[in-house]
Structure formats: structure tokens, C-alpha cells
Coordinates of C-alpha atoms and ligand atoms in Angstrom, one line a residue:
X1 CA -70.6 35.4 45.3
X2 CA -67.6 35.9 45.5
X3 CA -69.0 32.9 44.5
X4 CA -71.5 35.4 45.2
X5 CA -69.5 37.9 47.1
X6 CA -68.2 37.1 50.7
X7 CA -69.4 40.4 51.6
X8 CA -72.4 40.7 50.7
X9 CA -74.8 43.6 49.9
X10 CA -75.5 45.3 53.4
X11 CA -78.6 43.1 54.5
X12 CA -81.0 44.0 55.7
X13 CA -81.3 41.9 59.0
X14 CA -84.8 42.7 59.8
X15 CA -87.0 39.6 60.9
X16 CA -86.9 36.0 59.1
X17 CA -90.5 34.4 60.0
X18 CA -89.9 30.7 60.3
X19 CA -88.8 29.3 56.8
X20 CA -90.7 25.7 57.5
X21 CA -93.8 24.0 58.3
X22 CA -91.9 22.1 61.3
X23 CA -92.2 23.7 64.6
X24 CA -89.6 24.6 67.2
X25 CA -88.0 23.6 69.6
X26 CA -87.7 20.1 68.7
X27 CA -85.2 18.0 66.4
X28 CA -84.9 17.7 63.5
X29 CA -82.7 14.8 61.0
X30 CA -80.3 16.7 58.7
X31 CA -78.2 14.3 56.6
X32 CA -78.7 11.4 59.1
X33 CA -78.2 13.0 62.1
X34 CA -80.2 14.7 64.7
X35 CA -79.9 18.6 65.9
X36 CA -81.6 20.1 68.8
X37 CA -83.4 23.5 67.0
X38 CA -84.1 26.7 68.5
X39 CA -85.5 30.2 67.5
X40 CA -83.0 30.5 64.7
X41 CA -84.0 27.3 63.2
X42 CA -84.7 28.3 59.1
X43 CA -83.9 25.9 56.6
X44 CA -87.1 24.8 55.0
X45 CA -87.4 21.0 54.1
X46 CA -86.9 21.4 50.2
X47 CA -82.8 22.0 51.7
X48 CA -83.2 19.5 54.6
X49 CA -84.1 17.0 51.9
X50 CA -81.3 18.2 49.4
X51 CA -78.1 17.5 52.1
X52 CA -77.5 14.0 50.7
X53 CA -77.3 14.3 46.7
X54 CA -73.6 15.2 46.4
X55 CA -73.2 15.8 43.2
X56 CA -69.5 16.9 43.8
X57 CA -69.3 13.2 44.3
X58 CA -71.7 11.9 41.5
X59 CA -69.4 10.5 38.6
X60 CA -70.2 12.1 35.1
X61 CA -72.1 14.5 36.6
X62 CA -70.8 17.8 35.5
X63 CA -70.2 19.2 38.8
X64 CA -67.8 16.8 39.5
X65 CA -66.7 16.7 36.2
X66 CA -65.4 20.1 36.9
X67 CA -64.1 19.3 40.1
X68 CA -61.7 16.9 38.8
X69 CA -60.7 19.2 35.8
X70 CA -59.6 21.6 38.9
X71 CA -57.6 18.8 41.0
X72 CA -55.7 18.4 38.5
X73 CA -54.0 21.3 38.5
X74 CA -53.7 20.4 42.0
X75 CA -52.6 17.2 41.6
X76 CA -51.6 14.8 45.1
X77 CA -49.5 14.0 47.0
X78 CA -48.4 17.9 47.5
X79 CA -52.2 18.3 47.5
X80 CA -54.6 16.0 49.2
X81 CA -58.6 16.6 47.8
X82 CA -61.3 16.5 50.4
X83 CA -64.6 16.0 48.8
X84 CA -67.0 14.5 52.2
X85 CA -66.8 16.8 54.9
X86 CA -70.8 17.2 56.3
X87 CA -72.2 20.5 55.3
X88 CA -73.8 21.0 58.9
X89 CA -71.2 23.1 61.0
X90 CA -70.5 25.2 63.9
X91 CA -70.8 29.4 63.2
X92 CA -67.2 29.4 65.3
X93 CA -66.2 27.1 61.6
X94 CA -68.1 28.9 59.6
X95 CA -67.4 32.7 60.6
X96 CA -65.5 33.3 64.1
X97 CA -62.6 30.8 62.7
X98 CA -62.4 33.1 59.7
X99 CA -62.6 36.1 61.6
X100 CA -65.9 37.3 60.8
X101 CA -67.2 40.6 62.8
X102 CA -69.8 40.0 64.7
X103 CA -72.3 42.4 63.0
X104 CA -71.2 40.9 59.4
X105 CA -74.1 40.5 57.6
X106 CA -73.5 37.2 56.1
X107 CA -74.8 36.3 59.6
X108 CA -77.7 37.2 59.2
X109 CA -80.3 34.9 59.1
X110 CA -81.7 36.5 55.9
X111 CA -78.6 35.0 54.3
X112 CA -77.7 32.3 55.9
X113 CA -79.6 28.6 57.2
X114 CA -79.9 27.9 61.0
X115 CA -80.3 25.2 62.5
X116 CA -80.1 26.5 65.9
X117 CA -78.2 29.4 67.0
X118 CA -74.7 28.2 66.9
X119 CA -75.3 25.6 64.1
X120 CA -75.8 26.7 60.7
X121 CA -75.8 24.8 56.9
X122 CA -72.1 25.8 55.5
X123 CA -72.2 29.2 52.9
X124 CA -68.7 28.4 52.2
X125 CA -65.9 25.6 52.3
X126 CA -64.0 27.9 53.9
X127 CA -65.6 26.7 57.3
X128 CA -63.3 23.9 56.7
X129 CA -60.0 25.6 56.4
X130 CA -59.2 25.2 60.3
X131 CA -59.7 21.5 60.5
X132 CA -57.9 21.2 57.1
X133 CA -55.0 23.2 58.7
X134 CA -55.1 22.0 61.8
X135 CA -54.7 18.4 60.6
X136 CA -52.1 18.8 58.7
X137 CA -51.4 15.9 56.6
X138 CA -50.4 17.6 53.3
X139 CA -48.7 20.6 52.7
X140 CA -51.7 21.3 50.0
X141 CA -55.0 20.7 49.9
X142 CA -58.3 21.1 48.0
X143 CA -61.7 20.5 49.6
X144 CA -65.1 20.8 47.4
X145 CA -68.5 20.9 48.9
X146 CA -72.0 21.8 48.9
X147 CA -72.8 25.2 50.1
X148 CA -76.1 26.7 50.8
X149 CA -77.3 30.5 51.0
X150 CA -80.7 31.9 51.2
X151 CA -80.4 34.1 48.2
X152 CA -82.6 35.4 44.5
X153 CA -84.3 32.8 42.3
X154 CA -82.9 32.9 39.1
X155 CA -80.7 31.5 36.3
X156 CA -77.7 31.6 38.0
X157 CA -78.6 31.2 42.0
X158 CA -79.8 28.3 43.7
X159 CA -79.9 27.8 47.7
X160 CA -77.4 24.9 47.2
X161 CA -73.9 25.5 45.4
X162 CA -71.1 24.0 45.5
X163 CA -67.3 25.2 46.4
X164 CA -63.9 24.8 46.2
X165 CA -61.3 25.6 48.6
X166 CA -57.7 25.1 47.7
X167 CA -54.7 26.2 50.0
X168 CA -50.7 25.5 49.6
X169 CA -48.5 26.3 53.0
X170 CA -44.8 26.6 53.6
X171 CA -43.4 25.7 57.1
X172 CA -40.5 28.4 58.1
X173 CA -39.4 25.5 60.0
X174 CA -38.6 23.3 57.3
X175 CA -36.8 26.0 55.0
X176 CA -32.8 26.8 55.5
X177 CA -32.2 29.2 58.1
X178 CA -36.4 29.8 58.7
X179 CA -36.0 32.0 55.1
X180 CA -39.4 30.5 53.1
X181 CA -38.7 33.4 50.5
X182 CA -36.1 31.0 48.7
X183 CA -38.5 27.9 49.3
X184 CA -41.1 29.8 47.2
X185 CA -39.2 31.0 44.6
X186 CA -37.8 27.4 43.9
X187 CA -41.3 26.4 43.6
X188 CA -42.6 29.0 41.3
X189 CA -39.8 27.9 38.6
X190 CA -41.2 24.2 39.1
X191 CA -44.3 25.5 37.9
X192 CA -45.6 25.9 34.2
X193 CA -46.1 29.1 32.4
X194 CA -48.4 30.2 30.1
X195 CA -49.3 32.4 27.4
X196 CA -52.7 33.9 28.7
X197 CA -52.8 37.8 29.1
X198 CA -52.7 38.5 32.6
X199 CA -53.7 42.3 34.0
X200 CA -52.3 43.1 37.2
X201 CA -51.4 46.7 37.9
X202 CA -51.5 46.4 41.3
X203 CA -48.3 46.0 43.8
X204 CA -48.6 42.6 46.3
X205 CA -49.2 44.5 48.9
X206 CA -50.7 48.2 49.7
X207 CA -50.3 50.0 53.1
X208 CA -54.3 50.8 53.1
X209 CA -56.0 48.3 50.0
X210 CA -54.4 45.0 50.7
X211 CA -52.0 44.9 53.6
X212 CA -48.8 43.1 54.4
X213 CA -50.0 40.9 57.4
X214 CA -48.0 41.8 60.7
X215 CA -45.0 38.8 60.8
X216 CA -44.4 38.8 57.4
X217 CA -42.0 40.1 55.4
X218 CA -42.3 42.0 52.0
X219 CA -40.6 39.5 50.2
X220 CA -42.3 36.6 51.8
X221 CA -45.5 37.9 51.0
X222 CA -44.6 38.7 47.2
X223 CA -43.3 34.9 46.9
X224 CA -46.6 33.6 48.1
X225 CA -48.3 36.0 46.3
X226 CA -46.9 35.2 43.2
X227 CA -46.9 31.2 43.5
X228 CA -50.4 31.9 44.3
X229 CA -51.0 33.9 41.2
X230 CA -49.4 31.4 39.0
X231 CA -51.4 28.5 40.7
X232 CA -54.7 29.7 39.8
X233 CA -53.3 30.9 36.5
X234 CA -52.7 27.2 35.5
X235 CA -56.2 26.3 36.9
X236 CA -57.9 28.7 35.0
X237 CA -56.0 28.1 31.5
X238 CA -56.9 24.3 31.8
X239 CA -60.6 25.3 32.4
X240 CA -60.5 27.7 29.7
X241 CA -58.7 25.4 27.3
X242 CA -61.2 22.6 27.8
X243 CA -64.0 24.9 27.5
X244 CA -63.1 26.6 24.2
X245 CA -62.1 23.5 22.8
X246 CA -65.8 22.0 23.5
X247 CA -67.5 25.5 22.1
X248 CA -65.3 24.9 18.9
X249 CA -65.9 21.5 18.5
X250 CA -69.8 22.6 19.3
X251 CA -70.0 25.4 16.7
X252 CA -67.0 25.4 13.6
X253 CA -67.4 29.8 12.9
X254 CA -66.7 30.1 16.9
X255 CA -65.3 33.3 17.8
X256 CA -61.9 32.6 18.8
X257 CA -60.3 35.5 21.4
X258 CA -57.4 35.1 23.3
X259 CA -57.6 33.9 26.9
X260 CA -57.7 37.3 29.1
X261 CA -57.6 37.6 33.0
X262 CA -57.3 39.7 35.7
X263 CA -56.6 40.3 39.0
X264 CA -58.5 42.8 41.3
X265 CA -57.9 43.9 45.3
X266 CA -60.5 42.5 47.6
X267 CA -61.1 42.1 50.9
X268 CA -61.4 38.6 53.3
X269 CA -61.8 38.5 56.6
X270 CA -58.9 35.5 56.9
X271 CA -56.6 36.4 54.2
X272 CA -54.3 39.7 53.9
X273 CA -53.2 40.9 51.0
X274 CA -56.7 39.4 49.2
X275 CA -57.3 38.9 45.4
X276 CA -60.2 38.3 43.0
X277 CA -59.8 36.8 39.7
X278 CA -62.1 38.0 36.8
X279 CA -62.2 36.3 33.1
X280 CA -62.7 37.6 30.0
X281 CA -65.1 35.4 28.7
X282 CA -68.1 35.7 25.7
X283 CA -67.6 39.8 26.1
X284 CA -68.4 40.1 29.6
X285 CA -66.0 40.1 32.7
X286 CA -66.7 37.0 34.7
X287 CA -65.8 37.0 38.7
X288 CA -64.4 33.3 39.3
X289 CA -62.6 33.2 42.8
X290 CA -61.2 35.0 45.5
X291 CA -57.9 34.2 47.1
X292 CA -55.5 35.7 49.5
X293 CA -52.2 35.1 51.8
X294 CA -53.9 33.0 54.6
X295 CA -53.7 35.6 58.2
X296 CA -51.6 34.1 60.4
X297 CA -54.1 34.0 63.5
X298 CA -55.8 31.1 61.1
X299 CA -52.9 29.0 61.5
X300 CA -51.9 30.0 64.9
X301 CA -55.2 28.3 66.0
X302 CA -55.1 25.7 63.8
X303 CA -51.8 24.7 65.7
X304 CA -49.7 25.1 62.9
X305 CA -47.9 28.7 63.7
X306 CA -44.7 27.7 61.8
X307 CA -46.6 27.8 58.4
X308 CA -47.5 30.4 55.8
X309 CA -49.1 30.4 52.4
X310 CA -52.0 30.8 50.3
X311 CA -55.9 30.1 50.0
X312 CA -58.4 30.5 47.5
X313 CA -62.3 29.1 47.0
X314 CA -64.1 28.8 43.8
X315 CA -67.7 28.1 42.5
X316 CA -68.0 25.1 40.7
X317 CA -71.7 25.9 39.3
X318 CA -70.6 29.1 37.5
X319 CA -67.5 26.9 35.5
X320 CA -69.8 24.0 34.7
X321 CA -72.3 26.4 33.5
X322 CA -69.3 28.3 31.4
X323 CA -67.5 24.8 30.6
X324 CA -70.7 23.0 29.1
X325 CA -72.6 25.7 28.4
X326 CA -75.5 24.9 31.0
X327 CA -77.9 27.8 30.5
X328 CA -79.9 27.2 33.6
X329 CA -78.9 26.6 37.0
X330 CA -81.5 24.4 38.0
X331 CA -80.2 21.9 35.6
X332 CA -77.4 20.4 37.9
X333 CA -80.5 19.4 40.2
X334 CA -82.3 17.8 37.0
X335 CA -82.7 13.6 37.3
X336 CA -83.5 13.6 33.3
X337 CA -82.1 11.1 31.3
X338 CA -82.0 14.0 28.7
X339 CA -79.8 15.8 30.7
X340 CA -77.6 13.2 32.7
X341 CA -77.2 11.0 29.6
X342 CA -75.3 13.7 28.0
X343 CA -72.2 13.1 30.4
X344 CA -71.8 9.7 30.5
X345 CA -68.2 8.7 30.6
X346 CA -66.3 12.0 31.1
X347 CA -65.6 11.4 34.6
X348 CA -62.9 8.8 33.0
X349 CA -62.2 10.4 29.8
X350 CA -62.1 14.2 30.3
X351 CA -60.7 14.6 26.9
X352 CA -64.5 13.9 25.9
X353 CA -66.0 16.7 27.7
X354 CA -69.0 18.3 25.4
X355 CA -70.9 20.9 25.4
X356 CA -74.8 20.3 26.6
X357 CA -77.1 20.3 24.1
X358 CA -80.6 22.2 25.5
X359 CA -82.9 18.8 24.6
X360 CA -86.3 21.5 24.5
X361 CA -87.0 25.2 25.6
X362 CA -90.6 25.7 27.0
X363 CA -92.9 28.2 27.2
X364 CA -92.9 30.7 30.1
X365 CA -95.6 31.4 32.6
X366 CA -95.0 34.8 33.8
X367 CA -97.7 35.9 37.4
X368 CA -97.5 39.0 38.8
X369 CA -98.0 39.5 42.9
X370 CA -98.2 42.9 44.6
X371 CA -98.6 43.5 48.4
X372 CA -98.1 46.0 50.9
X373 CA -95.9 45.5 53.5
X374 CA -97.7 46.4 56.6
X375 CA -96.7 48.9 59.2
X376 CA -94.2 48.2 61.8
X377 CA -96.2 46.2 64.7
X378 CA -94.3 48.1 67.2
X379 CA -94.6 52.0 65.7
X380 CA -97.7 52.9 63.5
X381 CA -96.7 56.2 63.3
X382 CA -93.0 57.7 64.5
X383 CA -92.2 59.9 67.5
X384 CA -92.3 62.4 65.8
X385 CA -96.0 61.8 64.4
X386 CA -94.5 61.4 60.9
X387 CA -95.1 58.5 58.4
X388 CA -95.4 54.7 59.6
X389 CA -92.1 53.1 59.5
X390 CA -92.6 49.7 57.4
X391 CA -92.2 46.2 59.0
X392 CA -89.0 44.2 58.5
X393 CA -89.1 42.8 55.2
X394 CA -86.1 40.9 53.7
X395 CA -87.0 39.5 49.8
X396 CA -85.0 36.5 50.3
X397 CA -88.1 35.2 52.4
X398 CA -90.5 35.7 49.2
X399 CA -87.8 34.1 47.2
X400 CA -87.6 31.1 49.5
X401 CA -91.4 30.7 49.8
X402 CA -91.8 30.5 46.1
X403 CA -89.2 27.9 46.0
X404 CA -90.6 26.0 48.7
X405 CA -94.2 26.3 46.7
X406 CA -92.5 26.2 43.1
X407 CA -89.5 24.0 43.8
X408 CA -87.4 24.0 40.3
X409 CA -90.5 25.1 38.6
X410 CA -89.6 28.4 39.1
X411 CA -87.2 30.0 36.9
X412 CA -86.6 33.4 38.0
X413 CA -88.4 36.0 39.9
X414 CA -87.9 39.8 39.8
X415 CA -88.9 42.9 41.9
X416 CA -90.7 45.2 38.9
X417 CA -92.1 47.6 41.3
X418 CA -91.7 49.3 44.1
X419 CA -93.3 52.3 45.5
X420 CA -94.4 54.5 48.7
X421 CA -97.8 55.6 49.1
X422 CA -97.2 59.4 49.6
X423 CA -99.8 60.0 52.6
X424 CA -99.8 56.6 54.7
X425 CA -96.1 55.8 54.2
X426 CA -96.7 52.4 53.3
X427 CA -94.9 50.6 50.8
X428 CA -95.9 48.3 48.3
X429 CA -94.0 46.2 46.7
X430 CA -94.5 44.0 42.9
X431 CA -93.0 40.8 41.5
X432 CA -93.2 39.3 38.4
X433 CA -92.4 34.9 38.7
X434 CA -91.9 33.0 35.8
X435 CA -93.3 29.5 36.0
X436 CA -91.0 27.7 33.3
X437 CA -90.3 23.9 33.9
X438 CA -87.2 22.5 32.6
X439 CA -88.4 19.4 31.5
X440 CA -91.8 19.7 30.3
X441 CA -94.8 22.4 29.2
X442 CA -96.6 23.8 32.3
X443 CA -100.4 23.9 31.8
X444 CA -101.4 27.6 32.9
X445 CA -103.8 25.7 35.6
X446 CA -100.7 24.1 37.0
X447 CA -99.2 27.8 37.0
X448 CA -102.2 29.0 38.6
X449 CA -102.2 26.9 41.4
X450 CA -98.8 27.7 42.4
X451 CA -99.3 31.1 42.1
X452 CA -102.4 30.8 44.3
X453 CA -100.8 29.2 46.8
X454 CA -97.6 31.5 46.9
X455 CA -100.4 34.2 47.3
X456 CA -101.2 32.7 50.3
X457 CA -98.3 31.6 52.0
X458 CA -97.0 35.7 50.9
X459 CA -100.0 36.9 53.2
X460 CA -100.0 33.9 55.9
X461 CA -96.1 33.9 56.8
X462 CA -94.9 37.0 56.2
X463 CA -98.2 39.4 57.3
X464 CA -98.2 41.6 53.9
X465 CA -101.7 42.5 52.4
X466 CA -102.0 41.6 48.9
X467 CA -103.2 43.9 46.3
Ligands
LIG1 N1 -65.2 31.7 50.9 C1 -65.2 32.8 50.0 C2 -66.6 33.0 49.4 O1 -67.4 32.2 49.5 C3 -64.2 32.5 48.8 C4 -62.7 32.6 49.3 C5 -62.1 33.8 49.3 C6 -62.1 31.5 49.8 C7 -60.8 33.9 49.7 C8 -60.7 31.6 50.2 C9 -60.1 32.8 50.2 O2 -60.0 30.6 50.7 O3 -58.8 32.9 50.6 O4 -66.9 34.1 48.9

């Protein structure tokens, strides 16, 4: 990210072999309505099943636990919260809006669901920002949803996530003499301060890093820049607050430190100057949003050309993990009474947020597969008669295969090697799963049989020969 990284590691866009048993063309019932699918169509029915749990929306549950912690820094009516908007969108919502190139890999269908080739599951709540803008019924807004990306198995990724998006606009219309600098200013002094320790060497704006958008002034950009800063601040000191309060309440010889943040330059393709914020948190550097001054072309289309201000988007899985303590991702997903149970009642108290108390730890199963990929179809040896070129190979299709196979019962799994066979050119390729249920111990026959069968569907759907 941001939120597992807007831009994401340069993708290799090579070939997805069709993620589910259903066939194409056809239809197929996401969340209660029917789509037409095509040749893009990818999302298998472990995510097709998934579109309806809302657990942004589930009351005590700790994802929306945390979502209310954030509104309330962005309380209403200056902000309105939207927390339904269907996850199934257009890719003119979800990337041309935003200004996506066409060749950005987040496109790709590697990293992203289809469910036909201009209809895709949402990998961000930014795909609402136009609608949000263009209806215009607050001058602020949040909007949290589910968001789904075909990404590595682990403790800290899972296909569906969940998002904020939070914006704050200023219409040069409605300020004295069309001057929104003075508008802004009188707002930041509104706000709160705070005693965290903020790093921030860099200027608002920088001719090359993070430039001032064409149409808007210097100072206009530092005022937004600057209530934006402050915004998230606040947001992040009441998240903080509640979560070291809970880890002292958890464990008396806690190690107190004071609150640390910082902001860095970053790149989006709909905001200019762009920000991430990174926390200091348990000794490590912790990414938790990005942000930016909204471009102008945004709001142009929206129909609302007269406005400027600010945007940011945050994951709510990373803060519930940090908030409660939540070791495992896969938790969130959990329907145990030993987990759930742990929550009743914040969702109307806050004040009695704890931290989650792991209710058993057991054993791991860990199963090694190694394949070769096979040589490209279309080129067994190059041109120039040297080694056979490999076929398209992307390892979020063996992580989605073991999910679909697995489900939750997977807890990570890890390339641990990785080599070319010096005479034929062909690659082979090693991972190491680890069978690990949350909620009870795996019998190694259970472990077996999954690993069988993710043998199988390795060899069947993506044409590697196992070793
Ligand atoms: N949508 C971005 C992501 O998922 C996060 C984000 C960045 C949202 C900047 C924003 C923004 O509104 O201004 O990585």
C-alpha cells in the first residue's frame, strides 16, 4: 500500500489464466447484481462470496471500531461519512477519473479483479472521489470501504481491505474577493494543536518532487497544505492516544516513547503537491496514508471547478492491527466467538477499546512446492538461437490459487528459491506455505490434502511442471 503503495512494484503484466472455476462469457451475481463477463473476468468465488460482509459496517467489530475512532476527527456536518457505496465500479472511477496512465500497472490484471474489461472490484476508495465531489453536499467528507487487490499471502495482506478516503474543499467562490488563502488560514486556527513531534523538512511545494498545480497559487497551496497537515495530525494523535492507552492498560512496564511522525514526498496521480505520513511506532517506521492537494482537472469534472482542497485515504486493517494489537490479518475475517466476543460494546463506548487477547497459537504446517515454469509457448528458443525465454508467470496467481484451495487456512507463503538452469534457460521456482489455522490444530492429513490439491491446480491452471 500506500495502503500498499498506489504505485506499485513494476508488474509484471504477463498473462493471468482465469482465476475461477466459472466459465466465460456469461454472468455472473456480484453483491446482488448481475454483470455481463468477458476475457478479463478474474475474481475467483472465495471474493465473489466476500462482497457482502461489510465489516466497516459491523458494530463492535474492530474495523469499524476504527472507523469511527477516525470520523471523529472528522466530525459532521463540515464532514459527511459515507460508509455504502458498492465495491463494483467502472475503471473510468477507479483509474481514468484519477488520472491513471494507461500503461500503470495497477491495471494490470495481475493486481487488480475484473469483472469484464471496463468493470473491476474497487483497489481503492479513491474510485469514489468523483461522485463524492461531484455531489457535493458537504464541504467535507469521509468515505470507508472494502477494497480488494490480488496481492501476497501473509500476515499483513489479504485480497479484501478496507479504506478510508477523507477530503475537505474550499469554494473561491464563497471566500471575500475569490482569496481562499485567508479562508484557510482562519480555519487552521479553529483547529487543535498538539504536542506530537512532527518531521517535515520539506517545502509545500518543489519545482520537480511535488509541484504547485497550474491555477494555484503559492500561498493557496501552503494554506491547504498546512490544514491538511494538521488534519491528519489530529487523526493520527487520537489513534495513537487510544492505542497506547490500551497497550498500557494491557501490559503495566510498557515502553512509553513519545508520539513521532513524519511526512515524506510522494507521488499520486490526482493530487499535486502529494504526501505520505509514516509513524514511529514499536521501533519501526510505519507508512499509514497518503494525501495530497486534490488536481484541479478532478474537480473540473466533477462540476465543481470553483473548489480547491485536500484528500487523503487510509487503511483501516493496518490501525486495527496497531490499535488492538491484532497479530494476524486473517483475524478480521474470523466468525469466532473467541475473537468477536472480545469487542462487544466499543462501538458505543470507545473509551473501552482493549487490546485483543490471542485466545490460542497453533502449530505450523510448513509444505514446500517447486516447479519449473515452462518455456514461452510462442519462442522455445530466441532469434538469436540463445536460451528459451520463460512463459508469463505473475506469483500473485500461485498466491491466489492457494487461497482459493487454502482459504484462511493459509497463513503465509514465501518464494525461498529461485534459480535458472544454466544450459536450458528454464527457471524454477520454490515456495514454502504454512498451513496454520487460526482457530484450531490442523491434522498434517488435512495439510496434506491441501497441499496436494494446490500441487494440482499449480500444474493444471498455470502449465508449470512440478519438481
Ligand atoms: N488511494 C491511495 C492508495 O490506495 C491512497 C490515497 C493517496 C488517497 C492520496 C488519496 C490521496 O485521496 O489523496 O494507495
Amino acid at each position: 500500500m500506500v495502503l500498499r503503495g498506489d504505485l506499485r512494484a513494476a508488474a509484471n503484466a504477463g498473462i493471468t489464466r482465469q482465476a475461477s472455476a466459472s466459465a466465460f462469457p456469461g454472468k455472473i451475481t456480484l453483491g446482488g447484481k448481475e454483470y455481463q463477463k468477458d476475457n478479463w473476468f478474474n475474481v475467483p468465488d472465495s471474493i465473489a462470496n466476500s462482497l457482502t460482509r461489510e465489516l466497516h459496517n459491523t458494530p463492535d467489530h474492530p474495523i469499524s471500531i476504527t472507523r469511527s475512532i477516525v470520523e471523529s476527527k472528522f466530525p459532521s456536518p463540515t464532514f459527511k461519512h459515507y460508509n455504502k457505496f458498492f465495491p463494483v465500479v467502472s475503471t473510468h472511477e477507479n483509474f481514468d477519473s484519477l488520472g491513471f496512465p494507461a500503461d500503470h500497472p495497477g491495471r494490470s490484471k495481475t493486481d487488480t479483479y475484473y469483472v469484464n474489461e471496463k468493470t473491476v472490484l474497487r483497489t481503492h476508495t479513491s474510485a469514489h472521489e468523483l461522485a463524492i465531489f461531484g455531489a457535493n453536499e458537504s464541504v467535507g467528507y469521509t468515505c470507508s470501504a472494502d477494497v480488494y487487490r490480488r496481492d501476497a499471502i501473509d500476515k499483513t495482506h489479504y485480497p479484501i481491505f478496507h479504506q478510508m478516503e477523507g477530503a475537505r474543499m474550499w469554494d473561491r467562490r464563497k471566500a471575500p474577493g475569490g482569496n481562499i488563502v485567508q479562508a484557510v488560514w482562519d480555519d487552521i486556527s479553529n483547529l487543535p494543536t498538539h504536542d506530537m513531534i512532527v518531521e517535515d523538512p520539506n517545502p509545500p511545494t518543489h519545482p520537480e518532487r511535488n509541484p504547485l498545480q497550474h491555477g494555484h497559487s503559492h500561498d493557496e497551496a501552503e494554506a491547504i497544505a498546512a490544514h491538511l497537515k494538521r488534519s491528519l495530525e489530529l487523526m493520527v494523535v487520537e489513534i495513537f492516544s487510544r492505542a497506547k492507552t490500551a497497550a498500557i492498560a494491557a501490559d503495566p512496564n510498557y515502553h512509553d516513547e513519545p508520539l513521532k511522525v513524519r511526512w515524506i514526498e510522494a507521488y499520486f496521480p490526482w493530487t499535486s503537491p502529494s504526501w505520505e505520513l509514516e509513524i514511529f511506532w514499536q521501533g519501526d517506521w510505519l507508512e499509514v496514508l497518503g494525501c495530497g492537494v486534490v488536481k484541479q482537472e478532478l474537480l473540473e469534472n466533477a462540476g465543481v471547478p470553483s473548489q480547491l482542497g485536500w484528500a487523503f485515504g487510509i487503511g483501516l486493517e493496518r490501525i486495527a492491527m496497531l490499535l488492538f494489537e491484532i497479530p494476524d490479518i486473517r483475524l478480521f475475517w474470523s466468525q469466532d466467538a473467541r475473537f468477536l466476543d472480545q469487542f462487544k460494546g466499543v462501538s458505543s463506548d470507545l473509551t473501552s477499546l482493549k487490546r485483543y487477547v490471542p485466545f490460542s497459537k497453533y502449530p505450523a504446517c510448513y509444505k514446500d512446492v517447486a516447479f519449473w515454469l515452462q518455456p514461452s509457448s510462442s519462442s522455445t528458443t530466441s532469434a538469436a538461437g540463445g536460451l528459451a525465454p520463460v512463459q508469463s508467470f505473475h506469483e500473485n496467481d500461485v498466491m491466489e490459487i492457494v487461497r482459493e484451495i487454502g482459504g484462511d487456512v493459509v497463513e503465509d507463503v514465501r518464494k525461498t528459491d529461485e534459480f535458472t538452469h544454466p544450459k536450458t534457460g528454464r527457471k524454477s521456482l520454490c515456495y514454502r506455505i504454512n498451513y496454520r489455522s487460526l482457530e484450531r490444530t490442523l491434522t498434517n492429513e488435512e495439510a496434506n490434502e491441501f497441499h496436494e490439491q494446490v500441487r494440482a491446480a499449480l500444474a493444471r491452471r498455470l502449465g508449470v511442471v512440478l519438481r
